[in-house]
CSV table of C-alpha atoms in Angstrom, one decimal:
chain,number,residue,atom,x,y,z
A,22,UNK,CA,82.9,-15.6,203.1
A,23,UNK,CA,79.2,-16.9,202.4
A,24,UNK,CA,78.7,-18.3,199.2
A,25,UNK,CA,75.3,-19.6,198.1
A,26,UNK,CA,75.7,-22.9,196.0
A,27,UNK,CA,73.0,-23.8,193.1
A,28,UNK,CA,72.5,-28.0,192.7
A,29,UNK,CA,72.1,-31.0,194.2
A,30,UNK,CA,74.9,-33.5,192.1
A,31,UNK,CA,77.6,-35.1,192.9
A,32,UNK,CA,79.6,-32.5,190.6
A,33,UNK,CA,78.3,-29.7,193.2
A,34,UNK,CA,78.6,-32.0,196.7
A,35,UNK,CA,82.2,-32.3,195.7
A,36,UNK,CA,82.5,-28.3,194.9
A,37,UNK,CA,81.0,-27.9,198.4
A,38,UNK,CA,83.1,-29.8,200.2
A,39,UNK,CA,85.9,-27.9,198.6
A,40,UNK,CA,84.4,-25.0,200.1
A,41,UNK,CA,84.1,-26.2,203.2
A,42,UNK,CA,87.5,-27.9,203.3
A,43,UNK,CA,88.6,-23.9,202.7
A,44,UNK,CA,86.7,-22.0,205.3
A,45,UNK,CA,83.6,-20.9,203.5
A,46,UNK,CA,80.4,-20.2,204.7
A,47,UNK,CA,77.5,-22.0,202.3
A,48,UNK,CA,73.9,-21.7,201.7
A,49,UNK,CA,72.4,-24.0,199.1
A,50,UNK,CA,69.3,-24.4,196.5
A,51,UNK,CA,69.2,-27.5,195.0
A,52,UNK,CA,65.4,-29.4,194.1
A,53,UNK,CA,67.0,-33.0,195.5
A,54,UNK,CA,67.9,-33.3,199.4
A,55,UNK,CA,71.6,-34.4,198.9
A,56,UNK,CA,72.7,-35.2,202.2
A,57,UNK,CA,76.3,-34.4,202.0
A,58,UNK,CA,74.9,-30.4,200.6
A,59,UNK,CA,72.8,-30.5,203.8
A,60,UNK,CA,75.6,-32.0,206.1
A,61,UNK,CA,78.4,-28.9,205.2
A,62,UNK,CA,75.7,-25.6,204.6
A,63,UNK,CA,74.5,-23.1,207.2
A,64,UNK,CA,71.2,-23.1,205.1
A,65,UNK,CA,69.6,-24.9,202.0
A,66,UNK,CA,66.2,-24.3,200.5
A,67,UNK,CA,64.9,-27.2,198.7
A,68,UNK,CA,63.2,-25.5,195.0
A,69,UNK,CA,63.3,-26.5,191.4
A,70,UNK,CA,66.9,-24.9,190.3
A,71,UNK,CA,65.1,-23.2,187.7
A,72,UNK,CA,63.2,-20.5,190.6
A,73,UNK,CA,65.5,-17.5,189.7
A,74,UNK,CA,63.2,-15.0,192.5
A,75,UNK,CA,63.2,-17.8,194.6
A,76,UNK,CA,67.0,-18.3,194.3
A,77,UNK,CA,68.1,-14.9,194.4
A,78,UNK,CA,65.5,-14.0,197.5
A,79,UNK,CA,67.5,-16.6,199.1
A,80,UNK,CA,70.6,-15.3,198.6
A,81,UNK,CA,69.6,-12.0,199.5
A,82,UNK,CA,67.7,-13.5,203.1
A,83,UNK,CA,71.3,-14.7,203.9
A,84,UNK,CA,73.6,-11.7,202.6
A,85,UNK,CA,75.9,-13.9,200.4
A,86,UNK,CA,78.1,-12.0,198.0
A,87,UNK,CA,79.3,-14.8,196.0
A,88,UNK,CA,77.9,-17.6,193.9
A,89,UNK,CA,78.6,-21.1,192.2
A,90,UNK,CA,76.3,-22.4,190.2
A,91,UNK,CA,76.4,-26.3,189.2
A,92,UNK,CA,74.2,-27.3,186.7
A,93,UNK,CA,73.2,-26.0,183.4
A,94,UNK,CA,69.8,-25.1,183.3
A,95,UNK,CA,70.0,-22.3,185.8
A,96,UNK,CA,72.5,-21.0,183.7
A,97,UNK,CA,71.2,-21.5,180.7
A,98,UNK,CA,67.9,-19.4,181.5
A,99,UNK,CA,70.5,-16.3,183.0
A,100,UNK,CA,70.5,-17.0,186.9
A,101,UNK,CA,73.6,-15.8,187.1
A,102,UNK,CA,72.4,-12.1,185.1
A,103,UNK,CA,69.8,-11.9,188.0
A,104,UNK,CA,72.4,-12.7,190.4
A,105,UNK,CA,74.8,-10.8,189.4
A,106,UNK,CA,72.0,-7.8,189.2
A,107,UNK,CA,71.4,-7.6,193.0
A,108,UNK,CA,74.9,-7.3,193.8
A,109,UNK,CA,76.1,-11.1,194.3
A,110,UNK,CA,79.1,-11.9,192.1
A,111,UNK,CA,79.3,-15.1,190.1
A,112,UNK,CA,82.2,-17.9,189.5
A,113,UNK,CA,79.7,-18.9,186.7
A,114,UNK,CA,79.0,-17.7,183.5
A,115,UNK,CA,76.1,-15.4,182.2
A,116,UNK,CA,73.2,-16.5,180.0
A,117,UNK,CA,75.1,-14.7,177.3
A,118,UNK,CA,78.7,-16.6,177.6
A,119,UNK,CA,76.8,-20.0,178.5
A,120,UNK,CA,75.7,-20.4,175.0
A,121,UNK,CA,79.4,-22.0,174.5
A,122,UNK,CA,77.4,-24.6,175.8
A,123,UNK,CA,74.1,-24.1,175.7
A,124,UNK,CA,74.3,-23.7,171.6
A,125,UNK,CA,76.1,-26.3,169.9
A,126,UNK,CA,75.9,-24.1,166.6
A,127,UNK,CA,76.8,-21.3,168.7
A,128,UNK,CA,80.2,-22.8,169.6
A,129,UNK,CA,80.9,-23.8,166.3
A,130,UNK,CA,80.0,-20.8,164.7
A,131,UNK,CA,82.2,-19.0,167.3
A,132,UNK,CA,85.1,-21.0,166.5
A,133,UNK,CA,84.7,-20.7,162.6
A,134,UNK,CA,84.5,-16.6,163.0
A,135,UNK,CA,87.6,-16.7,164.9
A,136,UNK,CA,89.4,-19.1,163.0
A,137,UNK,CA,90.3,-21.3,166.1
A,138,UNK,CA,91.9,-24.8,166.0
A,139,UNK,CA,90.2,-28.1,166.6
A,140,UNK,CA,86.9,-26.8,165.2
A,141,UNK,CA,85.3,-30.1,162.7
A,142,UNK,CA,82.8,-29.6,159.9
A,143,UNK,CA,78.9,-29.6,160.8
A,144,UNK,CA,76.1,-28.1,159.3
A,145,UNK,CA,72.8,-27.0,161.5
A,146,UNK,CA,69.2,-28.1,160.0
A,147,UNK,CA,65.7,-27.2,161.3
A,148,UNK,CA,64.2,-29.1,158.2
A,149,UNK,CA,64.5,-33.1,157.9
A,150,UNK,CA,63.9,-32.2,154.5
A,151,UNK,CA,66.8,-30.5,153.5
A,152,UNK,CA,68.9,-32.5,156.9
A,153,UNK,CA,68.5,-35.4,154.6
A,154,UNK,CA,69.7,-33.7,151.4
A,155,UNK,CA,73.1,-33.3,153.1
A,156,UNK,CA,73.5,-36.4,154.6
A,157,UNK,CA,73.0,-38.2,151.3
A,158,UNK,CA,75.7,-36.5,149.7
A,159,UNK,CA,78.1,-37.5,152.2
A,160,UNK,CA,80.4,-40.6,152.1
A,161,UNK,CA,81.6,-40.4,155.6
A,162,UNK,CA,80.3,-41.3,159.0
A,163,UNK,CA,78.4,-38.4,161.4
A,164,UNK,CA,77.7,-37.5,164.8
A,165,UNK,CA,73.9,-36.2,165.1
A,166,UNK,CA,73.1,-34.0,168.1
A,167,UNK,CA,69.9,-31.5,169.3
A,168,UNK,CA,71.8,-28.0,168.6
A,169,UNK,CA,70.4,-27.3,172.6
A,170,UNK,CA,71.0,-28.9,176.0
A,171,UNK,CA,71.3,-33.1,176.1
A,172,UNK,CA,72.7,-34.2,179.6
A,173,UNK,CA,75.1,-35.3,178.0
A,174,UNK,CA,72.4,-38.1,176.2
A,175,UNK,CA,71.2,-36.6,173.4
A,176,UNK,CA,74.2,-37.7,171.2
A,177,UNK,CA,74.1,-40.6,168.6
A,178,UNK,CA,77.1,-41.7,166.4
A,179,UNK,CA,76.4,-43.5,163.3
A,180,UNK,CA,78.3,-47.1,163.2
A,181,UNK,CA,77.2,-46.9,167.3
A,182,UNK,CA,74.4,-46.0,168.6
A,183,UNK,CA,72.5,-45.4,164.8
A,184,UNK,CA,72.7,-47.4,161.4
A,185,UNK,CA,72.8,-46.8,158.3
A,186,UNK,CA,70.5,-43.7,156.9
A,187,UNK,CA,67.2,-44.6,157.6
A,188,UNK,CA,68.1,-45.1,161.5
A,189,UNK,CA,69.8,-41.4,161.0
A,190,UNK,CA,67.2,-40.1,159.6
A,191,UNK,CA,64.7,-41.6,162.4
A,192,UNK,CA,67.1,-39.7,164.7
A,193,UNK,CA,66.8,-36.4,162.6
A,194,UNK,CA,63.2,-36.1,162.6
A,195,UNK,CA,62.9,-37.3,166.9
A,196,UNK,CA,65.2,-34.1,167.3
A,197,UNK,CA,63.5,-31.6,165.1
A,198,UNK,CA,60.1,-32.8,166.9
A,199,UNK,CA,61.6,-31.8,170.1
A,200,UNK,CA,63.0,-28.6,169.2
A,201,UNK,CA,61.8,-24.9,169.6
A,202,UNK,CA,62.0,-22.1,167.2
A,203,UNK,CA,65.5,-21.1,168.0
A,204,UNK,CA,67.1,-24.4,167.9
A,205,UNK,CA,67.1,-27.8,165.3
A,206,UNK,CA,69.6,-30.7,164.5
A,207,UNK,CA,73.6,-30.4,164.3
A,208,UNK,CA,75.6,-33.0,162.1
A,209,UNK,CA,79.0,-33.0,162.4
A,210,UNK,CA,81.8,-34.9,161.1
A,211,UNK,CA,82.9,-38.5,163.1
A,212,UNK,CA,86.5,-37.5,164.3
A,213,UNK,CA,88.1,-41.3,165.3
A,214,UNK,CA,90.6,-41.1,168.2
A,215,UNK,CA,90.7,-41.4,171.8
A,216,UNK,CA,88.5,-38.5,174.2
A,217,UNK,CA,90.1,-36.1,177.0
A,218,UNK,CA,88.6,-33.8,178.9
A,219,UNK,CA,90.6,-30.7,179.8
A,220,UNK,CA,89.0,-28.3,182.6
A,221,UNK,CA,90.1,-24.8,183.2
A,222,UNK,CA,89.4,-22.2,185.9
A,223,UNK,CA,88.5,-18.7,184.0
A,224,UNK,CA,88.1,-15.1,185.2
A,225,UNK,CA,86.9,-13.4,181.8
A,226,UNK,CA,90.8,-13.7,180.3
A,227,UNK,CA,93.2,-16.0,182.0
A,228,UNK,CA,92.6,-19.8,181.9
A,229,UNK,CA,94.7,-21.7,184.4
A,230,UNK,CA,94.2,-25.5,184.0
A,231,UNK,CA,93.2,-28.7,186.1
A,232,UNK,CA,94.2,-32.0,185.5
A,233,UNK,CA,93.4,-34.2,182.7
A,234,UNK,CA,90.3,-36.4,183.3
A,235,UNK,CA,89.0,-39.4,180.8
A,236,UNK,CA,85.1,-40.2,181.0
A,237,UNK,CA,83.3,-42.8,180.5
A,238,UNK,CA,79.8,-42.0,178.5
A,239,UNK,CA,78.6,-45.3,177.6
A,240,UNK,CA,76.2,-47.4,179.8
A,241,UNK,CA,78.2,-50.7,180.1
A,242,UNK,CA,81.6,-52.1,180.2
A,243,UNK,CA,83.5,-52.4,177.1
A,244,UNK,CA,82.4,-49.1,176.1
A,245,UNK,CA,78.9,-50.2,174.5
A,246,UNK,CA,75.2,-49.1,175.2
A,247,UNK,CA,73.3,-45.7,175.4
A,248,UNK,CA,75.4,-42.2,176.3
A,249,UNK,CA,75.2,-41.4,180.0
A,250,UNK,CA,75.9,-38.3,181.6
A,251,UNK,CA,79.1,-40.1,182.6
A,252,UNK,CA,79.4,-43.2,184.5
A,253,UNK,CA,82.7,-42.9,185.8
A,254,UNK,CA,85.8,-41.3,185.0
A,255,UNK,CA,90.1,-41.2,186.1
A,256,UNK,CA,93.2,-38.8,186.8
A,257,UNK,CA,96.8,-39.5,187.0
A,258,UNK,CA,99.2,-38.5,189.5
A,259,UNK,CA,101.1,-36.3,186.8
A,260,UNK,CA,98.0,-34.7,185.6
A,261,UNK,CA,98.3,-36.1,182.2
A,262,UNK,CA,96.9,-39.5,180.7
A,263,UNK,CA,98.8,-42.4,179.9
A,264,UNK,CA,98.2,-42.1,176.3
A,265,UNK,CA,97.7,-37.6,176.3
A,266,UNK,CA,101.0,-36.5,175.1
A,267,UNK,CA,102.0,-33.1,176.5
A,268,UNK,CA,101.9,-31.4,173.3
A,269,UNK,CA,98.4,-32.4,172.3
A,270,UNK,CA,97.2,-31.1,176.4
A,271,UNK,CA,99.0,-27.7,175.8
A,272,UNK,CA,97.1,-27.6,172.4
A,273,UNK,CA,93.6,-28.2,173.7
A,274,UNK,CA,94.4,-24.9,176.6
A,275,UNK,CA,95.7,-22.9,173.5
A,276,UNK,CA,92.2,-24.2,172.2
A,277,UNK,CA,90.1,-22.9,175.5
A,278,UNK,CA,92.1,-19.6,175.5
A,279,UNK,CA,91.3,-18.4,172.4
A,280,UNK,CA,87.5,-19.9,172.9
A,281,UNK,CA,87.9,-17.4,176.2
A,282,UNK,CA,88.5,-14.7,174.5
A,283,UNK,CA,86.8,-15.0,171.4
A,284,UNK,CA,83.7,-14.8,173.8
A,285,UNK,CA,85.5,-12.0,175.3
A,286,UNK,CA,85.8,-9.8,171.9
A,287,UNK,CA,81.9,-11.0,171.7
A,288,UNK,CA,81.0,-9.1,174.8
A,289,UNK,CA,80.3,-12.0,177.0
A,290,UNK,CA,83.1,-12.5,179.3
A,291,UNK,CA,83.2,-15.6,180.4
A,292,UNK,CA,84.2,-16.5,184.1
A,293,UNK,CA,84.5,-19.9,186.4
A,294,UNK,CA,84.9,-23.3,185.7
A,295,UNK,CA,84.8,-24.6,181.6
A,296,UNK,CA,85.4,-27.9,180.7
A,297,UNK,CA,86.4,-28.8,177.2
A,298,UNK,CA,85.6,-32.2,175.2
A,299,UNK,CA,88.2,-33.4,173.1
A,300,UNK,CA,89.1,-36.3,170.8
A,301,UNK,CA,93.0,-36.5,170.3
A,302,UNK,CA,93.0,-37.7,166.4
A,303,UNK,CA,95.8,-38.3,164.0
A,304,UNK,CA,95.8,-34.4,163.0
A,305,UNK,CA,95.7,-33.4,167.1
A,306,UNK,CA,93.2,-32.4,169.5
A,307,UNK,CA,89.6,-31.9,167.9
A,308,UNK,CA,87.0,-29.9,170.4
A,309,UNK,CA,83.7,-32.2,170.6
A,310,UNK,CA,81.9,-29.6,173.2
A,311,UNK,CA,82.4,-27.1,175.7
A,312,UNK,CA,80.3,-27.2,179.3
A,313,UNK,CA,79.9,-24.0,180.7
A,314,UNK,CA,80.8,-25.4,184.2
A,315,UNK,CA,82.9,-28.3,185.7
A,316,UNK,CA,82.4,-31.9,184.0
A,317,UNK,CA,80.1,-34.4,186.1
A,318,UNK,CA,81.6,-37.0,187.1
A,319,UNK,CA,85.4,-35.3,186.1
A,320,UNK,CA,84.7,-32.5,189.4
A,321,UNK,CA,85.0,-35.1,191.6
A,322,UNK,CA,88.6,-36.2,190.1
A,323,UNK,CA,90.2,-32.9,190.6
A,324,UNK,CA,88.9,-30.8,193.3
A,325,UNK,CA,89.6,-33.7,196.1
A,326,UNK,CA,93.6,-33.4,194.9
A,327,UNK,CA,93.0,-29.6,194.9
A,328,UNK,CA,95.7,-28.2,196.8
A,329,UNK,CA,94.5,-24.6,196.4
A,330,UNK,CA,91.9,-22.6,198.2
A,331,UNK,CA,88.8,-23.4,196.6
A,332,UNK,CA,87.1,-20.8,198.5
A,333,UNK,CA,89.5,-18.1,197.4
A,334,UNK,CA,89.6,-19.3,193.2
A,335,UNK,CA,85.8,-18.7,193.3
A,336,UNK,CA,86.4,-15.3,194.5
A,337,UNK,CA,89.0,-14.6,192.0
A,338,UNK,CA,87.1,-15.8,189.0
A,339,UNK,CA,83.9,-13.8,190.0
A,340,UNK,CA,86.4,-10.6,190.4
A,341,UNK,CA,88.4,-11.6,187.3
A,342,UNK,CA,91.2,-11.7,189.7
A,343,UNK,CA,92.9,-14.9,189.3
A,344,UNK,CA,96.6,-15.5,190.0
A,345,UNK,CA,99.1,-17.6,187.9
A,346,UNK,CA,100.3,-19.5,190.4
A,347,UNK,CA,96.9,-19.8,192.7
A,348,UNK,CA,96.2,-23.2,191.5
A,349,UNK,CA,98.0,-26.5,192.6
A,350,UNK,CA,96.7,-29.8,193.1
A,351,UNK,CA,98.3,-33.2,194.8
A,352,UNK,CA,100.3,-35.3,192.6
A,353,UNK,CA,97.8,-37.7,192.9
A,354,UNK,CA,95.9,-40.6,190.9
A,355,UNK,CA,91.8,-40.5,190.6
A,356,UNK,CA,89.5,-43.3,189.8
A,357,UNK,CA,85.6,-42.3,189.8
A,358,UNK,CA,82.7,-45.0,190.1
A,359,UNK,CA,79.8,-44.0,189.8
A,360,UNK,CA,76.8,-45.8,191.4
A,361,UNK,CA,73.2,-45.2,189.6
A,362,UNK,CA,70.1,-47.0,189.1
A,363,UNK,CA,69.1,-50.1,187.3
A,364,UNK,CA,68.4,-49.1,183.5
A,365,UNK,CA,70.0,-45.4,183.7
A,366,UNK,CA,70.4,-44.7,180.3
A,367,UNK,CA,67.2,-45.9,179.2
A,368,UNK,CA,65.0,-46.2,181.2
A,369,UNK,CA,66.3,-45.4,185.4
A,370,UNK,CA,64.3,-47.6,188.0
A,371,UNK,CA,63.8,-44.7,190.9
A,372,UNK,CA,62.9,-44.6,194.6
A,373,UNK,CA,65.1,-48.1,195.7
A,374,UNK,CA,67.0,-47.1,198.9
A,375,UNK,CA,70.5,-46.8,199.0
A,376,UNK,CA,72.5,-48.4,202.4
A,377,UNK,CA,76.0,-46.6,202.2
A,378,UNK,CA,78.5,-47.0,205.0
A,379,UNK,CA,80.4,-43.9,205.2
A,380,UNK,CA,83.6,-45.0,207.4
A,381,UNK,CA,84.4,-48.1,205.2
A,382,UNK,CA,84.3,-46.1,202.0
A,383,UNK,CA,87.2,-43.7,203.7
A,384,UNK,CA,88.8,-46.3,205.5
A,385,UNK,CA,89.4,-47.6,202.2
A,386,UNK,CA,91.8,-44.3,200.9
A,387,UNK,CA,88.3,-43.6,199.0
A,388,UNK,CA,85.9,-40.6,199.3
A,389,UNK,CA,81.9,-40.3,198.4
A,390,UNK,CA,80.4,-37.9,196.8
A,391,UNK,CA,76.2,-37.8,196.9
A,392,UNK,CA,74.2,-37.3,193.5
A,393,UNK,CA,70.8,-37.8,192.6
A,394,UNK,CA,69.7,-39.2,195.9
A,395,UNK,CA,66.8,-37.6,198.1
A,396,UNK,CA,67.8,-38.2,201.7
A,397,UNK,CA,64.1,-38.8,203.8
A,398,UNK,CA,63.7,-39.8,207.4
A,399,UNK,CA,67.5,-40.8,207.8
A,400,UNK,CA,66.7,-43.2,204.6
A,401,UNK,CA,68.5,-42.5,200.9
A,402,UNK,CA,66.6,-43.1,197.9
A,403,UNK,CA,67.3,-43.1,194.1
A,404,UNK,CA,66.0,-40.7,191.8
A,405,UNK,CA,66.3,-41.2,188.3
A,406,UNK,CA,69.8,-40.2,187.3
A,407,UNK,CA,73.4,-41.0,189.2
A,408,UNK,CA,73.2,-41.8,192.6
A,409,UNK,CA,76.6,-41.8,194.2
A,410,UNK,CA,80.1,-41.0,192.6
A,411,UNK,CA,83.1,-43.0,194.7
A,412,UNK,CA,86.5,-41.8,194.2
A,413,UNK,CA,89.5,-43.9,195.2
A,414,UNK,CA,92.9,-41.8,195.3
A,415,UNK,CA,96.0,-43.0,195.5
A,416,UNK,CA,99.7,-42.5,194.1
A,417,UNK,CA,98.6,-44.8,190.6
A,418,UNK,CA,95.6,-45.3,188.6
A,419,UNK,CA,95.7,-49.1,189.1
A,420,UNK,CA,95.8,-48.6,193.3
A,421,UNK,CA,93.3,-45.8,193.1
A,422,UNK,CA,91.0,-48.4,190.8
A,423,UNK,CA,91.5,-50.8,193.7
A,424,UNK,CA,90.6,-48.5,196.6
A,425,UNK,CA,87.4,-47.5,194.6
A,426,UNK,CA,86.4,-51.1,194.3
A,427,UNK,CA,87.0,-51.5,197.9
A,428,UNK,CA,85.1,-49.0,198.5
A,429,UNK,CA,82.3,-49.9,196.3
A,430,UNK,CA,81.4,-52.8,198.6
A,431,UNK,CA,80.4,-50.2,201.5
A,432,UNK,CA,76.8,-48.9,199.0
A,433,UNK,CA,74.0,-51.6,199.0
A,434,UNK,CA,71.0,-51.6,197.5
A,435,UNK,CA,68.5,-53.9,195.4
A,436,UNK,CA,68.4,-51.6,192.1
A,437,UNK,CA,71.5,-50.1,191.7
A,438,UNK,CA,74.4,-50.7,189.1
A,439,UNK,CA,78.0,-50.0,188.8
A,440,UNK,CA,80.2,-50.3,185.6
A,441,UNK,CA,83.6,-52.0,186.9
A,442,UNK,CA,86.1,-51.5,184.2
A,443,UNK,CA,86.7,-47.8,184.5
A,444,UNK,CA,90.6,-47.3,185.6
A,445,UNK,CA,91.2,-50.8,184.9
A,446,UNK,CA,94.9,-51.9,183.7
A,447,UNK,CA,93.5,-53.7,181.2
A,448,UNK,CA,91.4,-50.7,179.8
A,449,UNK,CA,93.7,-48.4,179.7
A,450,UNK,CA,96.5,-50.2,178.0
A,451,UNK,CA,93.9,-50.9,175.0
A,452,UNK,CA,93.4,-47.3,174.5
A,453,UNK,CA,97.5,-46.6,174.8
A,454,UNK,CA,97.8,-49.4,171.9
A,455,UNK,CA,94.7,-47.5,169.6
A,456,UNK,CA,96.7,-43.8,169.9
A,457,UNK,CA,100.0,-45.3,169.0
A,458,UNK,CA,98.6,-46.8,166.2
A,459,UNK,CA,96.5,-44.4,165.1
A,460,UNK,CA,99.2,-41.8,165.5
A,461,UNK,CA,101.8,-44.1,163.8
């Protein structure tokens, strides 16, 4: 089957190779030269991911008749619509289903309407005027975000990365400066727990569900600095985490069901991969945000375990086909490391080359996954966001953490960094001794 493939991230090298690993015949567009895209597709055009002619000329030049699409712009501005127009059929969602991510007033709105669990209080302001009328009749703690697309940055929690209400309001007014006529500010409640991310495979009603997967959002170890688009990330071989009960995972999929078909009754089916953000509090699992795709760096946790054909679930979800029992993974333990530039975050130092030995990294029980790198004359270079996501697996977190630190040692360069303490024992027995309190 050809399949054309939209991005150039580490999120879509490792959906590639999942392809590849199952037979499939690929054909990427990405704007980055990511050498391990290059290495496993027939053919790749290299154009800004937001070039829907471009893209879908391409996919017509080659004949595919299906599609994954990585990243969130292209789907935010309806590639998949045109896609889906000329006849090529989509494991991603439309502009119109999208919004679960692309609107963060959308989703909560949705989820209000349909009277859907896990939902916390927010209010949506395009004034800083009336923004800061609200927030001075509150006595609690918020969570300020642009109502559009972040990165996964654009997210500041009072008592972290914001003070006090001048600091907030400072925040308010940078957002609303930035924002076009459909969009503004969202505040929402602080929910206090412990994060989870729950992904699902879709095909317009049935969810079936991948492993559990924590991130890691902040910059630097001990969980302090500037959000990130994730820095690193871990699995365990049961597909829980350490400190997930079972009971709050199954309420976070009842959660993305009836988000599935809410959208559904809506009229904007939604179908391929959804990840769901959630905080497990003292009154259960609280939904922070939904991606419209799979979580970056949380793809590169579960489809190297995948068992299944990947080839075959994107087929299914673009037919609204899928199977209850077409999805297994490897009872197996993840830890992610993500290697990106000096001052990512802030501000990223680009164009330092990368040295990466290939071998050592899988002679270590570890696999690489290539981001935001531009491969040029045999040479790898950073760009400005995540470089290179390394993934040790293994039969427990703490041996997977050691094979990914192994690893690790086979990537040089001059201006890269690396936060250590993701999947570490130490770490993770911390965040087991917060739930059982919190949920004492």
């Amino acid at each position: 089957m050809r399949i054309l493939t939209v991005g150039g991230g580490g999120r879509e090298h490792a959906a590639v190779e999942a392809l590849y690993r199952s037979g499939a015949e690929i054909y990427s567009v990405m704007k980055n030269a990511n050498p391990g895209i290059i290495r496993r597709a027939k053919g790749c055009k290299l154009i800004n991911e937001r070039l829907i002619d471009d893209i879908c000329e391409f996919a017509i030049e080659h004949d595919v008749r299906y599609a994954f699409i990585g990243p969130e712009a292209p789907l935010d501005i309806g590639l998949v619509d045109a896609l889906e127009h000329i006849g090529v059929k989509c494991a991603s969602p439309t502009k119109g289903a999208a919004m679960i991510e692309t609107s963060k007033s959308f989703m909560r709105r949705l989820m209000t309407k349909y009277e859907i669990e896990g939902n916390i209080a927010y209010s949506v302001f395009r004034t800083p005027e009336i923004a800061e009328k609200y927030l001075l009749s509150l006595d609690t703690e918020v969570v300020v975000k642009p109502v559009g697309l972040t990165g996964g940055k654009g997210v500041k929690v009072q008592g972290e990365q914001i003070n006090g209400h001048e600091e907030t309001m400072a925040y308010v007014r940078e957002v609303l400066s930035g924002a076009g006529d459909d969009d503004g500010v969202i505040i929402e409640e602080k929910v206090v727990g412990e994060e989870f991310s729950q992904m699902v495979f879709v095909d317009g009603k049935r969810i079936l569900p991948m492993p559990l997967v924590q991130d890691h959002k902040r910059a630097y170890e001990g969980d302090v600095g500037p959000n990130t688009g994730g820095m690193g990330s871990y699995s365990d071989a049961n597909h829980l985490l350490p400190f997930i009960p079972a009971e709050a995972r199954d309420k976070a999929l009842e959660i993305l069901q009836r988000i599935v078909d809410a959208l559904g009754e809506e009229g904007y089916p939604y179908r391929g991969p959804m990840y769901g953000q959630f905080m497990l509090t003292r009154t259960g699992p609280k939904l922070i945000e939904i991606n419209a795709r799979f979580g970056d760096p949380e793809a590169m946790n579960v489809l190297p375990i995948l068992e299944s054909n990947f080839h075959n679930l994107v087929k299914d979800m673009a037919l609204g086909k899928l199977k209850e029992d077409s999805v297994k993974f490897k009872n197996l333990a993840t830890v992610c490391k993500y290697v990106v530039p000096k001052g990512y975050g802030e501000e990223s130092e680009s164009g330092h080359e990368i040295m990466v030995d290939e071998k050592g990294i899988r002679d270590c029980g570890a696999e690489i996954f290539y981001a935001n790198v531009d491969e040029r004359d045999g040479r790898l270079f950073t760009g400005t966001s995540r470089s290179i996501g390394i993934v040790g697996i293994a039969e427990t977190i703490e041996e997977a953490e050691r094979r990914c630190e192994a690893a690790l040692t086979f990537v040089r360069g001059e201006g890269i960094w690396v936060r250590h303490d993701i999947g570490k024992n130490e770490v993770i027995q911390k965040k087991m001794d917060r739930i059982m309190n919190l949920l004492s």
